[in-house]
Tab-separated table of C-alpha atoms and ligand atoms in Angstrom:
chain	number	residue	atom	x	y	z
A	1	MET	CA	-26.795	-26.715	52.970
A	2	PHE	CA	-24.654	-26.756	49.839
A	3	SER	CA	-23.885	-23.063	49.347
A	4	LEU	CA	-22.208	-21.354	46.409
A	5	THR	CA	-19.163	-20.641	48.615
A	6	SER	CA	-18.685	-24.256	49.571
A	7	ALA	CA	-19.114	-25.210	45.914
A	8	LEU	CA	-16.319	-22.758	44.960
A	9	VAL	CA	-14.053	-23.976	47.778
A	10	PHE	CA	-14.696	-27.534	46.719
A	11	ALA	CA	-14.026	-26.668	43.070
A	12	SER	CA	-10.682	-25.007	43.864
A	13	ILE	CA	-9.519	-27.903	46.080
A	14	PHE	CA	-10.594	-30.291	43.355
A	15	THR	CA	-8.748	-28.510	40.498
A	16	ALA	CA	-5.594	-27.888	42.584
A	17	GLY	CA	-4.961	-31.599	42.520
A	18	PHE	CA	-4.592	-31.599	38.742
A	19	ALA	CA	-1.695	-30.551	36.532
A	20	THR	CA	-2.099	-26.937	35.440
A	21	SER	CA	-3.294	-26.409	31.883
A	22	PRO	CA	-0.833	-24.828	29.398
A	23	ALA	CA	-2.706	-21.513	29.624
A	24	GLN	CA	-2.619	-21.582	33.450
A	25	LEU	CA	1.108	-22.330	33.436
A	26	VAL	CA	1.772	-19.400	31.079
A	27	ALA	CA	-0.297	-17.121	33.351
A	28	GLU	CA	1.603	-18.293	36.441
A	29	LEU	CA	4.984	-17.836	34.743
A	30	ARG	CA	4.024	-14.302	33.685
A	31	ASP	CA	2.876	-13.537	37.235
A	32	ALA	CA	5.959	-14.945	38.952
A	33	PRO	CA	7.821	-12.329	41.020
A	34	THR	CA	11.304	-13.565	40.014
A	35	ALA	CA	13.101	-15.638	37.400
A	36	ALA	CA	13.987	-18.098	40.156
A	37	ALA	CA	10.290	-18.509	40.895
A	38	ARG	CA	9.692	-19.260	37.217
A	39	VAL	CA	12.283	-22.041	37.334
A	40	GLY	CA	10.396	-23.418	40.328
A	41	LEU	CA	7.158	-23.453	38.355
A	42	LEU	CA	8.824	-25.467	35.573
A	43	ASN	CA	9.380	-28.441	37.828
A	44	THR	CA	10.380	-31.154	35.351
A	45	ASP	CA	13.552	-31.066	33.265
A	46	ASP	CA	11.675	-32.017	30.107
A	47	GLN	CA	9.932	-28.625	30.274
A	48	PHE	CA	13.321	-27.237	29.169
A	49	VAL	CA	13.353	-29.342	25.987
A	50	PHE	CA	11.499	-28.436	22.799
A	51	ASP	CA	11.448	-31.054	20.044
A	52	PHE	CA	11.192	-29.252	16.700
A	53	PHE	CA	10.928	-32.511	14.765
A	54	ASN	CA	7.969	-33.766	16.838
A	55	SER	CA	5.894	-30.698	17.642
A	56	PRO	CA	2.147	-30.588	16.983
A	57	ASN	CA	2.409	-26.788	16.736
A	58	LYS	CA	3.448	-25.945	13.202
A	59	THR	CA	2.388	-23.925	10.193
A	60	VAL	CA	2.065	-26.291	7.257
A	61	GLY	CA	1.588	-25.748	3.543
A	62	ALA	CA	2.389	-27.553	0.304
A	63	GLY	CA	5.895	-26.011	0.339
A	64	GLY	CA	6.931	-27.123	3.820
A	65	GLU	CA	6.472	-26.259	7.460
A	66	ILE	CA	7.520	-23.715	10.068
A	67	VAL	CA	7.763	-24.800	13.713
A	68	LEU	CA	8.001	-22.118	16.410
A	69	ALA	CA	9.149	-22.533	19.999
A	70	SER	CA	7.702	-19.454	21.710
A	71	SER	CA	5.890	-18.503	24.929
A	72	ALA	CA	2.785	-20.367	23.733
A	73	THR	CA	4.502	-23.622	22.779
A	74	PHE	CA	7.650	-23.603	24.958
A	75	PRO	CA	6.873	-21.759	28.214
A	76	ALA	CA	10.498	-21.978	29.410
A	77	VAL	CA	11.224	-18.919	27.221
A	78	ILE	CA	8.861	-16.740	29.258
A	79	GLY	CA	10.749	-13.871	30.847
A	80	ASN	CA	13.795	-14.498	28.653
A	81	GLY	CA	12.910	-12.457	25.555
A	82	ALA	CA	13.871	-15.165	23.074
A	83	ALA	CA	12.208	-17.653	20.751
A	84	MET	CA	13.351	-19.970	17.972
A	85	ALA	CA	11.849	-21.400	14.817
A	86	ILE	CA	12.889	-23.930	12.245
A	87	GLY	CA	11.745	-24.039	8.666
A	88	ILE	CA	11.737	-27.197	6.594
A	89	LEU	CA	11.228	-26.087	3.026
A	90	GLU	CA	10.390	-28.786	0.516
A	91	PRO	CA	11.993	-28.632	-2.952
A	92	CYS	CA	10.985	-25.195	-4.364
A	93	GLY	CA	9.193	-24.417	-1.084
A	94	MET	CA	8.852	-20.823	0.106
A	95	ASN	CA	8.196	-19.165	3.438
A	96	THR	CA	5.971	-16.498	1.894
A	97	PRO	CA	6.601	-12.762	2.464
A	98	HIS	CA	5.863	-11.821	6.069
A	99	THR	CA	6.944	-9.614	8.948
A	100	HIS	CA	7.482	-10.238	12.660
A	101	PRO	CA	5.753	-7.450	14.584
A	102	ARG	CA	7.755	-7.902	17.800
A	103	ALA	CA	11.159	-9.315	16.895
A	104	THR	CA	14.284	-9.138	14.825
A	105	GLU	CA	15.167	-12.501	13.304
A	106	ILE	CA	18.621	-13.974	12.758
A	107	GLN	CA	18.447	-16.900	10.394
A	108	PHE	CA	21.004	-19.689	10.039
A	109	ASN	CA	20.929	-21.934	6.993
A	110	VAL	CA	21.704	-25.552	7.923
A	111	ASN	CA	21.693	-27.191	4.502
A	112	GLY	CA	20.545	-26.608	0.958
A	113	THR	CA	20.814	-23.146	-0.590
A	114	LEU	CA	18.231	-20.572	0.440
A	115	GLN	CA	17.329	-17.347	-1.256
A	116	THR	CA	16.071	-14.638	1.068
A	117	GLY	CA	14.700	-11.222	0.217
A	118	MET	CA	13.900	-8.256	2.430
A	119	ILE	CA	12.644	-4.680	2.491
A	120	THR	CA	13.047	-3.044	5.880
A	121	GLU	CA	10.967	0.120	5.389
A	122	ASN	CA	9.893	2.820	2.924
A	123	GLY	CA	12.983	4.373	1.370
A	124	ALA	CA	15.256	1.363	1.979
A	125	ARG	CA	16.523	-0.673	-0.965
A	126	PHE	CA	15.573	-4.308	-1.576
A	127	ILE	CA	18.115	-6.812	-0.233
A	128	MET	CA	18.458	-10.306	-1.663
A	129	THR	CA	20.776	-12.991	-0.292
A	130	GLU	CA	21.744	-16.501	-1.290
A	131	LEU	CA	22.617	-18.457	1.843
A	132	LYS	CA	24.809	-21.516	1.578
A	133	PRO	CA	24.996	-24.065	4.412
A	134	GLY	CA	26.582	-22.441	7.465
A	135	GLN	CA	25.640	-18.875	6.499
A	136	MET	CA	23.201	-16.566	8.232
A	137	THR	CA	21.327	-13.347	7.637
A	138	ILE	CA	19.297	-10.869	9.691
A	139	PHE	CA	15.747	-9.590	9.244
A	140	PRO	CA	15.213	-6.462	11.363
A	141	GLN	CA	11.974	-6.216	13.356
A	142	GLY	CA	9.082	-5.250	11.088
A	143	SER	CA	10.939	-5.975	7.837
A	144	VAL	CA	9.059	-7.708	5.015
A	145	HIS	CA	11.024	-10.830	4.099
A	146	PHE	CA	10.805	-14.263	2.522
A	147	GLN	CA	12.873	-17.452	2.358
A	148	PHE	CA	12.838	-19.586	-0.763
A	149	ASN	CA	14.405	-23.006	-1.309
A	150	ASP	CA	15.431	-22.790	-4.975
A	151	GLY	CA	16.796	-26.349	-4.866
A	152	CYS	CA	15.381	-29.793	-5.556
A	153	SER	CA	16.024	-31.247	-2.046
A	154	PRO	CA	14.376	-30.217	1.230
A	155	ALA	CA	16.263	-27.502	3.121
A	156	LEU	CA	16.406	-26.764	6.843
A	157	PHE	CA	16.948	-23.361	8.471
A	158	VAL	CA	16.960	-22.164	12.062
A	159	SER	CA	15.819	-18.713	13.195
A	160	GLY	CA	16.368	-16.968	16.507
A	161	PHE	CA	14.119	-14.109	17.686
A	162	ASN	CA	14.635	-11.459	20.370
A	163	SER	CA	11.092	-11.830	21.672
A	164	GLU	CA	9.416	-14.781	23.350
A	165	ASP	CA	6.342	-13.964	21.215
A	166	PRO	CA	7.701	-12.678	17.880
A	167	GLY	CA	4.405	-13.001	16.001
A	168	ALA	CA	4.163	-13.294	12.232
A	169	LEU	CA	2.100	-11.355	9.719
A	170	GLN	CA	1.817	-12.919	6.260
A	171	ILE	CA	1.664	-10.013	3.789
A	172	ALA	CA	-0.603	-11.572	1.118
A	173	GLN	CA	-3.193	-13.084	3.458
A	174	ARG	CA	-3.408	-9.973	5.638
A	175	PHE	CA	-3.372	-7.394	2.832
A	176	LEU	CA	-6.024	-9.300	0.880
A	177	GLY	CA	-8.063	-9.520	4.086
A	178	LEU	CA	-8.711	-5.776	4.032
A	179	PRO	CA	-12.005	-4.536	2.483
A	180	ALA	CA	-12.002	-5.378	-1.229
A	181	ASP	CA	-12.758	-1.817	-2.389
A	182	ILE	CA	-9.867	-0.465	-0.288
A	183	ILE	CA	-7.518	-3.008	-1.864
A	184	ALA	CA	-8.863	-2.235	-5.345
A	185	ALA	CA	-8.157	1.486	-4.847
A	186	THR	CA	-4.749	0.822	-3.276
A	187	LEU	CA	-3.756	-1.184	-6.356
A	188	GLY	CA	-4.606	1.617	-8.783
A	189	ASP	CA	-8.319	0.957	-9.166
A	190	ILE	CA	-8.345	-2.663	-10.306
A	191	GLY	CA	-11.743	-4.356	-10.070
A	192	VAL	CA	-13.206	-5.654	-6.836
A	193	GLU	CA	-13.843	-8.972	-8.659
A	194	GLU	CA	-10.128	-9.254	-9.393
A	195	VAL	CA	-9.346	-8.582	-5.738
A	196	ILE	CA	-11.732	-11.333	-4.641
A	197	GLY	CA	-10.293	-13.678	-7.268
A	198	VAL	CA	-6.773	-13.203	-5.943
A	199	ALA	CA	-7.834	-13.312	-2.267
A	200	ASP	CA	-9.458	-16.689	-2.887
A	201	ILE	CA	-6.313	-18.386	-4.202
A	202	VAL	CA	-3.554	-17.248	-1.822
A	203	PRO	CA	-1.848	-20.508	-0.804
A	204	ASP	CA	-1.125	-21.478	2.762
A	205	ASN	CA	2.389	-21.016	4.091
A	206	ALA	CA	4.830	-22.577	3.436
A	207	ALA	CA	3.820	-22.405	-0.230
A	208	LEU	CA	5.190	-23.687	-3.503
A	209	GLY	CA	7.711	-21.275	-5.011
A	210	THR	CA	8.563	-20.180	-8.514
A	211	ASP	CA	7.633	-21.845	-11.818
A	212	ALA	CA	11.304	-21.828	-12.838
A	213	CYS	CA	12.244	-23.950	-9.808
A	214	LEU	CA	9.308	-26.338	-10.196
A	215	GLN	CA	10.178	-26.916	-13.860
A	216	ARG	CA	13.883	-27.438	-13.120
A	217	CYS	CA	13.028	-29.984	-10.406
A	218	GLY	CA	10.363	-31.724	-12.511
A	219	LEU	CA	7.592	-30.808	-10.052
A	220	LYS	CA	3.985	-29.777	-10.649
A	221	ARG	CA	2.191	-26.922	-8.902
A	222	THR	CA	-0.402	-28.992	-7.059
A	223	ALA	CA	-3.574	-27.518	-5.552
A	224	GLN	CA	-2.751	-25.695	-2.322
A	225	ASP	CA	-4.967	-25.100	0.702
A	226	THR	CA	-6.133	-21.548	1.432
A	227	LYS	CA	-7.045	-21.965	5.098
A	228	GLN	CA	-4.766	-19.163	6.303
A	229	ALA	CA	-6.885	-16.478	4.586
A	230	GLN	CA	-7.961	-13.584	6.802
A	231	PRO	CA	-11.369	-14.441	8.306
A	232	ARG	CA	-14.198	-12.308	6.957
A	233	VAL	CA	-16.257	-10.364	9.489
A	234	SER	CA	-18.737	-7.595	8.793
A	235	GLY	CA	-16.048	-4.948	8.255
A	236	ASN	CA	-14.135	-6.801	5.543
A	237	ALA	CA	-16.952	-8.875	4.038
A	238	PHE	CA	-16.929	-9.158	0.258
A	239	PRO	CA	-19.635	-6.873	-1.204
A	240	SER	CA	-22.847	-8.783	-1.833
A	241	GLY	CA	-23.606	-9.640	-5.436
A	242	VAL	CA	-19.949	-9.410	-6.479
A	243	SER	CA	-18.077	-12.586	-7.132
A	244	ALA	CA	-14.817	-13.606	-8.634
A	245	SER	CA	-16.309	-16.452	-10.611
A	246	ALA	CA	-17.081	-14.648	-13.902
A	247	TRP	CA	-13.648	-13.052	-13.947
A	248	ALA	CA	-11.974	-16.293	-12.833
A	249	THR	CA	-13.671	-18.255	-15.604
A	250	ALA	CA	-12.803	-15.625	-18.195
A	251	SER	CA	-9.131	-15.551	-17.164
A	252	GLY	CA	-8.821	-19.314	-16.997
A	253	TRP	CA	-8.540	-19.689	-13.180
B	1	LIG	C1	-0.193	-27.002	20.233
B	1	LIG	O1	-0.714	-28.280	19.902
B	1	LIG	C2	-1.527	-28.844	20.903
B	1	LIG	C3	-1.884	-30.256	20.471
B	1	LIG	O2	-2.504	-30.253	19.216
B	1	LIG	C4	-2.766	-27.969	21.128
B	1	LIG	O3	-3.558	-28.505	22.155
B	1	LIG	C5	-2.302	-26.567	21.506
B	1	LIG	O4	-3.422	-25.706	21.592
B	1	LIG	C6	-1.325	-26.013	20.470
B	1	LIG	N1	-0.779	-24.737	20.957
B	1	LIG	C7	-0.763	-23.661	20.194
B	1	LIG	C8	-0.187	-22.448	20.833
B	1	LIG	O5	-1.180	-23.634	19.052
B	2	LIG	C1	18.466	-30.902	5.427
B	2	LIG	O1	18.081	-31.416	6.687
B	2	LIG	C2	16.742	-31.888	6.736
B	2	LIG	C3	16.430	-32.292	8.155
B	2	LIG	O2	17.332	-33.234	8.612
B	2	LIG	C4	16.562	-33.026	5.759
B	2	LIG	O3	15.215	-33.431	5.753
B	2	LIG	C5	16.967	-32.571	4.364
B	2	LIG	O4	16.906	-33.637	3.462
B	2	LIG	C6	18.355	-31.973	4.363
B	2	LIG	N1	18.620	-31.391	3.054
B	2	LIG	C7	19.782	-31.515	2.427
B	2	LIG	C8	19.901	-30.812	1.115
B	2	LIG	O5	20.733	-32.116	2.899
């Protein structure tokens, strides 16, 4: 008789013959008793190569793209406490203000000239840098920072992180994903309609930067996707019957 046990035994023999899925490999690497065992689990040399210029795993917006080699996309970092990202910022492109919850970032500017800005915590002054090719800066863990290509050619930067899973938290998308009345009160009692109006237009990262740059480079601010908005669940749903449309129409948005 075909019992449940024999079905399970059969299923495990059957799946063992197949390459492990990415999630299984990550689980096995995390479970490995030693670093040497992890090397054994990564049994082809190409698992030690990450191709930033040909990765399907990237964050893309009208202003460029960010590609991250981390535990999820490059399992060879697991157990090593390090990750790396590149940013390709289009002319006037901006990696919008964000923090990394689990890592300090050191950022090397390959080409172009990048402006970066940072606030590390309450009470600390604002720091702005202009990085020329070959220069680097540091963004301490948890700092709010941005990178902006104020030039008319694409620019490339490289960032190292002291975590294999640095994480990123985009300030605008996350803040505007809080309940609208909480945001309205936080901003000095502006209207909930205004909050919804702004939440609806926050562009995906990397986004187009300043008007001054776009004008200098002869570029237009094209429509940008807003797919990185914080998903709405019951707790942060927009109040029923309130919409941004009347306000948006009145203010020309
Ligand atoms: C990376 O991209 C591949 C191919 O599109 C996808 O299957 C995988 O889920 C992505 N990984 C992450 C961590 O997003
Ligand atoms: C910087 O390097 C990137 C990637 O090779 C390239 O696309 C870009 O045009 C370069 N920018 C400049 C200003 O040289």
